[in-house]
Amino acid sequence: MRVAVLGAGAMGCLYGAALHRGGADIVLVDVNAEHIAAINARGLELERRSGTERLPIPAVRPEELEGPLDLVLVFTKTFMTDTALAGIAHAIGPATHLLTLQNGLGNEARLAAHVDAARVLIGISSLPSDLVGPGRVRSHGEGGTKLYSAFPSGDPAFAEQVAALLTQGELAASADPAIYEAVWSKAIFNATMNPLCALTLRTPGFLGAHEESLAMIRAAVDEGIAAAHANGVMVDGQAIHDLTRVSITDHADHEASMLQDVKAGRRTEVDAINGAIVEAARGKGVATPLLEIFWRFVKLEEAKLAGE
């Protein structure tokens, strides 16, 4: 399988490495010239709890990507999806599938604007990963991947093939027909933990050490559960609460993507995460005051960083 990872940040590199180990023909696609140069010069350096490895995976700019591809794994920021896919349109053929493991809700609709809906897959990752320097990624912590066809017209067999490649490449993955429950569960988790990390400029371990944050975590998750249920997605609420506890313990020092963005003065994905949940809840007459406060405060932080 010939696969391009579109957005070779921390998560993109982690998954590119797994697909490489699994036997796929991988190319990393990014616009960070220093990162691309480091990967091509020394290989992708990936530090895991089991040790550090260097993988000979090529990295290119979008215009350098050659097609056709069997799969594009989309790991760009949600607000860059359309621009990024347009930049590699020349490499997307009539049989190319697109898989999003991006944060938030609504990603499948963005991908379906670029290929037939039958070739769109959606999924979630519960793995931590940090970009520690050009060509260098660290992932300390356990987790997994779920994915499936985003629309009823899709082919589950292709999702199973991708999941098998990831599992063979040492990232446990499964093809899960209940994928939207997983997507909503991850979005609720992110809408709770990411803004709190970004607004306090602290990692999950700090949040777990204070009752003030623990109380907000419990309440925000409950709001998200109510929003999902109102929209007909019957998430397992206890599993989401359990995941927040894993975050503050096993992933205590992990810098959430929203925290990394705020520290770097970049736009966050809060609209696709908190904003999407709040709006979906509002459409069903469900109040999510804490998740909305998180959303609005992060937007204020973005405005402050942008000098507006």
PDB file of N, CA and C in Angstrom, residues 82-158:
ATOM      1  N   ASP A  82      -8.767  21.624   3.893  1.00  0.00           N
ATOM      2  CA  ASP A  82      -9.072  21.886   2.487  1.00  0.00           C
ATOM      3  C   ASP A  82      -7.853  22.380   1.719  1.00  0.00           C
ATOM      4  N   THR A  83      -7.120  23.300   2.309  1.00  0.00           N
ATOM      5  CA  THR A  83      -5.927  23.837   1.651  1.00  0.00           C
ATOM      6  C   THR A  83      -4.878  22.747   1.450  1.00  0.00           C
ATOM      7  N   ALA A  84      -4.688  21.921   2.473  1.00  0.00           N
ATOM      8  CA  ALA A  84      -3.673  20.871   2.396  1.00  0.00           C
ATOM      9  C   ALA A  84      -4.026  19.836   1.333  1.00  0.00           C
ATOM     10  N   LEU A  85      -5.286  19.419   1.278  1.00  0.00           N
ATOM     11  CA  LEU A  85      -5.686  18.425   0.278  1.00  0.00           C
ATOM     12  C   LEU A  85      -5.635  19.007  -1.139  1.00  0.00           C
ATOM     13  N   ALA A  86      -5.991  20.264  -1.267  1.00  0.00           N
ATOM     14  CA  ALA A  86      -5.875  20.904  -2.578  1.00  0.00           C
ATOM     15  C   ALA A  86      -4.432  20.913  -3.051  1.00  0.00           C
ATOM     16  N   GLY A  87      -3.490  21.033  -2.110  1.00  0.00           N
ATOM     17  CA  GLY A  87      -2.072  21.081  -2.451  1.00  0.00           C
ATOM     18  C   GLY A  87      -1.504  19.762  -2.938  1.00  0.00           C
ATOM     19  N   ILE A  88      -2.211  18.648  -2.681  1.00  0.00           N
ATOM     20  CA  ILE A  88      -1.737  17.344  -3.179  1.00  0.00           C
ATOM     21  C   ILE A  88      -2.768  16.719  -4.120  1.00  0.00           C
ATOM     22  N   ALA A  89      -3.661  17.525  -4.658  1.00  0.00           N
ATOM     23  CA  ALA A  89      -4.720  17.002  -5.536  1.00  0.00           C
ATOM     24  C   ALA A  89      -4.144  16.225  -6.714  1.00  0.00           C
ATOM     25  N   HIS A  90      -2.956  16.625  -7.169  1.00  0.00           N
ATOM     26  CA  HIS A  90      -2.332  15.963  -8.311  1.00  0.00           C
ATOM     27  C   HIS A  90      -1.947  14.515  -8.016  1.00  0.00           C
ATOM     28  N   ALA A  91      -1.819  14.165  -6.732  1.00  0.00           N
ATOM     29  CA  ALA A  91      -1.406  12.809  -6.337  1.00  0.00           C
ATOM     30  C   ALA A  91      -2.579  11.940  -5.904  1.00  0.00           C
ATOM     31  N   ILE A  92      -3.773  12.501  -5.891  1.00  0.00           N
ATOM     32  CA  ILE A  92      -4.972  11.761  -5.489  1.00  0.00           C
ATOM     33  C   ILE A  92      -5.634  11.200  -6.741  1.00  0.00           C
ATOM     34  N   GLY A  93      -5.682   9.866  -6.829  1.00  0.00           N
ATOM     35  CA  GLY A  93      -6.245   9.208  -7.991  1.00  0.00           C
ATOM     36  C   GLY A  93      -7.664   8.731  -7.752  1.00  0.00           C
ATOM     37  N   PRO A  94      -8.259   8.067  -8.735  1.00  0.00           N
ATOM     38  CA  PRO A  94      -9.651   7.613  -8.623  1.00  0.00           C
ATOM     39  C   PRO A  94      -9.858   6.504  -7.603  1.00  0.00           C
ATOM     40  N   ALA A  95      -8.776   5.895  -7.103  1.00  0.00           N
ATOM     41  CA  ALA A  95      -8.899   4.839  -6.093  1.00  0.00           C
ATOM     42  C   ALA A  95      -8.304   5.250  -4.753  1.00  0.00           C
ATOM     43  N   THR A  96      -7.863   6.485  -4.630  1.00  0.00           N
ATOM     44  CA  THR A  96      -7.232   6.940  -3.387  1.00  0.00           C
ATOM     45  C   THR A  96      -8.255   7.097  -2.277  1.00  0.00           C
ATOM     46  N   HIS A  97      -7.957   6.503  -1.117  1.00  0.00           N
ATOM     47  CA  HIS A  97      -8.774   6.684   0.077  1.00  0.00           C
ATOM     48  C   HIS A  97      -8.169   7.780   0.945  1.00  0.00           C
ATOM     49  N   LEU A  98      -9.006   8.481   1.682  1.00  0.00           N
ATOM     50  CA  LEU A  98      -8.561   9.484   2.651  1.00  0.00           C
ATOM     51  C   LEU A  98      -8.999   9.045   4.045  1.00  0.00           C
ATOM     52  N   LEU A  99      -8.080   9.087   4.988  1.00  0.00           N
ATOM     53  CA  LEU A  99      -8.359   8.743   6.380  1.00  0.00           C
ATOM     54  C   LEU A  99      -8.018   9.925   7.262  1.00  0.00           C
ATOM     55  N   THR A 100      -8.980  10.382   8.059  1.00  0.00           N
ATOM     56  CA  THR A 100      -8.722  11.434   9.037  1.00  0.00           C
ATOM     57  C   THR A 100      -8.672  10.854  10.439  1.00  0.00           C
ATOM     58  N   LEU A 101      -7.595  11.158  11.145  1.00  0.00           N
ATOM     59  CA  LEU A 101      -7.486  10.885  12.583  1.00  0.00           C
ATOM     60  C   LEU A 101      -7.366  12.218  13.325  1.00  0.00           C
ATOM     61  N   GLN A 102      -7.901  13.266  12.715  1.00  0.00           N
ATOM     62  CA  GLN A 102      -7.812  14.609  13.282  1.00  0.00           C
ATOM     63  C   GLN A 102      -8.745  14.765  14.473  1.00  0.00           C
ATOM     64  N   ASN A 103      -8.500  15.798  15.227  1.00  0.00           N
ATOM     65  CA  ASN A 103      -9.332  16.111  16.380  1.00  0.00           C
ATOM     66  C   ASN A 103     -10.688  16.663  15.956  1.00  0.00           C
ATOM     67  N   GLY A 104     -11.659  16.566  16.856  1.00  0.00           N
ATOM     68  CA  GLY A 104     -12.921  17.261  16.675  1.00  0.00           C
ATOM     69  C   GLY A 104     -13.963  16.500  15.886  1.00  0.00           C
ATOM     70  N   LEU A 105     -15.024  17.227  15.527  1.00  0.00           N
ATOM     71  CA  LEU A 105     -16.162  16.680  14.795  1.00  0.00           C
ATOM     72  C   LEU A 105     -16.233  17.290  13.397  1.00  0.00           C
ATOM     73  N   GLY A 106     -16.826  16.558  12.460  1.00  0.00           N
ATOM     74  CA  GLY A 106     -17.073  17.085  11.121  1.00  0.00           C
ATOM     75  C   GLY A 106     -15.963  16.889  10.118  1.00  0.00           C
ATOM     76  N   ASN A 107     -14.894  16.169  10.483  1.00  0.00           N
ATOM     77  CA  ASN A 107     -13.765  16.012   9.558  1.00  0.00           C
ATOM     78  C   ASN A 107     -14.123  15.191   8.327  1.00  0.00           C
ATOM     79  N   GLU A 108     -15.038  14.231   8.491  1.00  0.00           N
ATOM     80  CA  GLU A 108     -15.405  13.383   7.356  1.00  0.00           C
ATOM     81  C   GLU A 108     -16.045  14.192   6.223  1.00  0.00           C
ATOM     82  N   ALA A 109     -16.810  15.223   6.578  1.00  0.00           N
ATOM     83  CA  ALA A 109     -17.452  16.056   5.557  1.00  0.00           C
ATOM     84  C   ALA A 109     -16.406  16.848   4.772  1.00  0.00           C
ATOM     85  N   ARG A 110     -15.366  17.296   5.453  1.00  0.00           N
ATOM     86  CA  ARG A 110     -14.307  18.033   4.756  1.00  0.00           C
ATOM     87  C   ARG A 110     -13.605  17.133   3.741  1.00  0.00           C
ATOM     88  N   LEU A 111     -13.336  15.891   4.120  1.00  0.00           N
ATOM     89  CA  LEU A 111     -12.654  14.970   3.215  1.00  0.00           C
ATOM     90  C   LEU A 111     -13.543  14.589   2.037  1.00  0.00           C
ATOM     91  N   ALA A 112     -14.834  14.471   2.292  1.00  0.00           N
ATOM     92  CA  ALA A 112     -15.766  14.072   1.233  1.00  0.00           C
ATOM     93  C   ALA A 112     -15.915  15.142   0.161  1.00  0.00           C
ATOM     94  N   ALA A 113     -15.391  16.329   0.409  1.00  0.00           N
ATOM     95  CA  ALA A 113     -15.384  17.371  -0.627  1.00  0.00           C
ATOM     96  C   ALA A 113     -14.253  17.151  -1.627  1.00  0.00           C
ATOM     97  N   HIS A 114     -13.345  16.188  -1.328  1.00  0.00           N
ATOM     98  CA  HIS A 114     -12.176  15.980  -2.185  1.00  0.00           C
ATOM     99  C   HIS A 114     -12.152  14.612  -2.872  1.00  0.00           C
ATOM    100  N   VAL A 115     -12.845  13.629  -2.310  1.00  0.00           N
ATOM    101  CA  VAL A 115     -12.982  12.323  -2.961  1.00  0.00           C
ATOM    102  C   VAL A 115     -14.410  11.839  -2.735  1.00  0.00           C
ATOM    103  N   ASP A 116     -14.795  10.796  -3.458  1.00  0.00           N
ATOM    104  CA  ASP A 116     -16.112  10.204  -3.252  1.00  0.00           C
ATOM    105  C   ASP A 116     -16.257   9.744  -1.806  1.00  0.00           C
ATOM    106  N   ALA A 117     -17.443   9.918  -1.241  1.00  0.00           N
ATOM    107  CA  ALA A 117     -17.674   9.573   0.167  1.00  0.00           C
ATOM    108  C   ALA A 117     -17.339   8.121   0.475  1.00  0.00           C
ATOM    109  N   ALA A 118     -17.459   7.241  -0.510  1.00  0.00           N
ATOM    110  CA  ALA A 118     -17.156   5.827  -0.297  1.00  0.00           C
ATOM    111  C   ALA A 118     -15.682   5.597   0.018  1.00  0.00           C
ATOM    112  N   ARG A 119     -14.831   6.576  -0.308  1.00  0.00           N
ATOM    113  CA  ARG A 119     -13.388   6.422  -0.072  1.00  0.00           C
ATOM    114  C   ARG A 119     -12.902   7.269   1.112  1.00  0.00           C
ATOM    115  N   VAL A 120     -13.819   7.658   1.986  1.00  0.00           N
ATOM    116  CA  VAL A 120     -13.473   8.430   3.183  1.00  0.00           C
ATOM    117  C   VAL A 120     -13.546   7.528   4.408  1.00  0.00           C
ATOM    118  N   LEU A 121     -12.473   7.536   5.193  1.00  0.00           N
ATOM    119  CA  LEU A 121     -12.433   6.822   6.460  1.00  0.00           C
ATOM    120  C   LEU A 121     -12.221   7.830   7.579  1.00  0.00           C
ATOM    121  N   ILE A 122     -12.742   7.492   8.746  1.00  0.00           N
ATOM    122  CA  ILE A 122     -12.602   8.370   9.904  1.00  0.00           C
ATOM    123  C   ILE A 122     -12.154   7.531  11.095  1.00  0.00           C
ATOM    124  N   GLY A 123     -11.400   8.138  11.985  1.00  0.00           N
ATOM    125  CA  GLY A 123     -10.923   7.386  13.141  1.00  0.00           C
ATOM    126  C   GLY A 123     -10.434   8.286  14.251  1.00  0.00           C
ATOM    127  N   ILE A 124      -9.952   7.641  15.297  1.00  0.00           N
ATOM    128  CA  ILE A 124      -9.415   8.371  16.452  1.00  0.00           C
ATOM    129  C   ILE A 124      -8.147   7.685  16.942  1.00  0.00           C
ATOM    130  N   SER A 125      -7.312   8.471  17.573  1.00  0.00           N
ATOM    131  CA  SER A 125      -6.109   7.954  18.226  1.00  0.00           C
ATOM    132  C   SER A 125      -6.113   8.402  19.680  1.00  0.00           C
ATOM    133  N   SER A 126      -5.734   7.506  20.564  1.00  0.00           N
ATOM    134  CA  SER A 126      -5.597   7.870  21.982  1.00  0.00           C
ATOM    135  C   SER A 126      -4.145   7.815  22.422  1.00  0.00           C
ATOM    136  N   LEU A 127      -3.246   7.979  21.463  1.00  0.00           N
ATOM    137  CA  LEU A 127      -1.811   7.930  21.742  1.00  0.00           C
ATOM    138  C   LEU A 127      -1.239   9.332  21.919  1.00  0.00           C
ATOM    139  N   PRO A 128      -0.299   9.512  22.838  1.00  0.00           N
ATOM    140  CA  PRO A 128       0.390  10.800  22.960  1.00  0.00           C
ATOM    141  C   PRO A 128       1.615  10.843  22.058  1.00  0.00           C
ATOM    142  N   SER A 129       1.945  12.024  21.558  1.00  0.00           N
ATOM    143  CA  SER A 129       3.156  12.185  20.762  1.00  0.00           C
ATOM    144  C   SER A 129       3.574  13.642  20.794  1.00  0.00           C
ATOM    145  N   ASP A 130       4.883  13.875  20.890  1.00  0.00           N
ATOM    146  CA  ASP A 130       5.416  15.231  20.961  1.00  0.00           C
ATOM    147  C   ASP A 130       6.551  15.393  19.956  1.00  0.00           C
ATOM    148  N   LEU A 131       6.556  16.525  19.263  1.00  0.00           N
ATOM    149  CA  LEU A 131       7.652  16.872  18.357  1.00  0.00           C
ATOM    150  C   LEU A 131       8.699  17.602  19.191  1.00  0.00           C
ATOM    151  N   VAL A 132       9.863  16.969  19.368  1.00  0.00           N
ATOM    152  CA  VAL A 132      10.871  17.535  20.256  1.00  0.00           C
ATOM    153  C   VAL A 132      11.963  18.281  19.500  1.00  0.00           C
ATOM    154  N   GLY A 133      11.927  18.237  18.185  1.00  0.00           N
ATOM    155  CA  GLY A 133      12.904  18.948  17.374  1.00  0.00           C
ATOM    156  C   GLY A 133      12.765  18.510  15.932  1.00  0.00           C
ATOM    157  N   PRO A 134      13.431  19.168  14.987  1.00  0.00           N
ATOM    158  CA  PRO A 134      13.349  18.769  13.588  1.00  0.00           C
ATOM    159  C   PRO A 134      13.716  17.300  13.400  1.00  0.00           C
ATOM    160  N   GLY A 135      12.805  16.526  12.861  1.00  0.00           N
ATOM    161  CA  GLY A 135      13.056  15.108  12.614  1.00  0.00           C
ATOM    162  C   GLY A 135      13.035  14.235  13.840  1.00  0.00           C
ATOM    163  N   ARG A 136      12.578  14.773  14.988  1.00  0.00           N
ATOM    164  CA  ARG A 136      12.628  14.018  16.251  1.00  0.00           C
ATOM    165  C   ARG A 136      11.265  14.043  16.934  1.00  0.00           C
ATOM    166  N   VAL A 137      10.750  12.849  17.232  1.00  0.00           N
ATOM    167  CA  VAL A 137       9.437  12.698  17.851  1.00  0.00           C
ATOM    168  C   VAL A 137       9.548  11.782  19.063  1.00  0.00           C
ATOM    169  N   ARG A 138       8.782  12.101  20.100  1.00  0.00           N
ATOM    170  CA  ARG A 138       8.760  11.277  21.316  1.00  0.00           C
ATOM    171  C   ARG A 138       7.323  10.866  21.605  1.00  0.00           C
ATOM    172  N   SER A 139       7.115   9.588  21.928  1.00  0.00           N
ATOM    173  CA  SER A 139       5.796   9.088  22.311  1.00  0.00           C
ATOM    174  C   SER A 139       5.949   8.157  23.502  1.00  0.00           C
ATOM    175  N   HIS A 140       5.616   8.665  24.689  1.00  0.00           N
ATOM    176  CA  HIS A 140       5.678   7.882  25.919  1.00  0.00           C
ATOM    177  C   HIS A 140       4.258   7.748  26.463  1.00  0.00           C
ATOM    178  N   GLY A 141       3.696   6.568  26.397  1.00  0.00           N
ATOM    179  CA  GLY A 141       2.337   6.358  26.863  1.00  0.00           C
ATOM    180  C   GLY A 141       1.623   5.359  25.979  1.00  0.00           C
ATOM    181  N   GLU A 142       0.608   4.744  26.547  1.00  0.00           N
ATOM    182  CA  GLU A 142      -0.122   3.713  25.823  1.00  0.00           C
ATOM    183  C   GLU A 142      -1.403   4.288  25.221  1.00  0.00           C
ATOM    184  N   GLY A 143      -1.952   3.564  24.281  1.00  0.00           N
ATOM    185  CA  GLY A 143      -3.191   3.988  23.641  1.00  0.00           C
ATOM    186  C   GLY A 143      -3.441   3.128  22.422  1.00  0.00           C
ATOM    187  N   GLY A 144      -4.427   3.508  21.642  1.00  0.00           N
ATOM    188  CA  GLY A 144      -4.765   2.721  20.470  1.00  0.00           C
ATOM    189  C   GLY A 144      -5.435   3.560  19.405  1.00  0.00           C
ATOM    190  N   THR A 145      -5.903   2.875  18.371  1.00  0.00           N
ATOM    191  CA  THR A 145      -6.523   3.533  17.222  1.00  0.00           C
ATOM    192  C   THR A 145      -7.781   2.773  16.832  1.00  0.00           C
ATOM    193  N   LYS A 146      -8.830   3.525  16.525  1.00  0.00           N
ATOM    194  CA  LYS A 146     -10.036   2.954  15.938  1.00  0.00           C
ATOM    195  C   LYS A 146     -10.329   3.699  14.644  1.00  0.00           C
ATOM    196  N   LEU A 147     -10.774   2.978  13.637  1.00  0.00           N
ATOM    197  CA  LEU A 147     -11.111   3.608  12.362  1.00  0.00           C
ATOM    198  C   LEU A 147     -12.174   2.790  11.646  1.00  0.00           C
ATOM    199  N   TYR A 148     -12.828   3.441  10.686  1.00  0.00           N
ATOM    200  CA  TYR A 148     -13.862   2.749   9.912  1.00  0.00           C
ATOM    201  C   TYR A 148     -14.275   3.644   8.752  1.00  0.00           C
ATOM    202  N   SER A 149     -15.039   3.072   7.840  1.00  0.00           N
ATOM    203  CA  SER A 149     -15.611   3.873   6.765  1.00  0.00           C
ATOM    204  C   SER A 149     -16.497   4.952   7.358  1.00  0.00           C
ATOM    205  N   ALA A 150     -16.363   6.172   6.843  1.00  0.00           N
ATOM    206  CA  ALA A 150     -17.120   7.289   7.410  1.00  0.00           C
ATOM    207  C   ALA A 150     -18.575   7.282   6.971  1.00  0.00           C
ATOM    208  N   PHE A 151     -18.848   6.660   5.826  1.00  0.00           N
ATOM    209  CA  PHE A 151     -20.198   6.668   5.269  1.00  0.00           C
ATOM    210  C   PHE A 151     -20.617   5.243   4.914  1.00  0.00           C
ATOM    211  N   PRO A 152     -21.928   4.962   4.874  1.00  0.00           N
ATOM    212  CA  PRO A 152     -22.403   3.595   4.603  1.00  0.00           C
ATOM    213  C   PRO A 152     -21.926   3.019   3.279  1.00  0.00           C
ATOM    214  N   SER A 153     -21.586   3.864   2.312  1.00  0.00           N
ATOM    215  CA  SER A 153     -21.145   3.386   1.001  1.00  0.00           C
ATOM    216  C   SER A 153     -19.708   2.890   1.011  1.00  0.00           C
ATOM    217  N   GLY A 154     -18.997   3.080   2.112  1.00  0.00           N
ATOM    218  CA  GLY A 154     -17.588   2.704   2.176  1.00  0.00           C
ATOM    219  C   GLY A 154     -17.380   1.202   2.266  1.00  0.00           C
ATOM    220  N   ASP A 155     -16.130   0.775   2.060  1.00  0.00           N
ATOM    221  CA  ASP A 155     -15.743  -0.637   2.079  1.00  0.00           C
ATOM    222  C   ASP A 155     -15.048  -0.953   3.405  1.00  0.00           C
ATOM    223  N   PRO A 156     -15.714  -1.679   4.314  1.00  0.00           N
ATOM    224  CA  PRO A 156     -15.090  -2.004   5.606  1.00  0.00           C
ATOM    225  C   PRO A 156     -13.790  -2.788   5.459  1.00  0.00           C
ATOM    226  N   ALA A 157     -13.652  -3.537   4.363  1.00  0.00           N
ATOM    227  CA  ALA A 157     -12.447  -4.346   4.183  1.00  0.00           C
ATOM    228  C   ALA A 157     -11.200  -3.476   4.082  1.00  0.00           C
ATOM    229  N   PHE A 158     -11.325  -2.289   3.476  1.00  0.00           N
ATOM    230  CA  PHE A 158     -10.163  -1.408   3.376  1.00  0.00           C
ATOM    231  C   PHE A 158      -9.782  -0.882   4.759  1.00  0.00           C
TER     232      PHE A 158
END
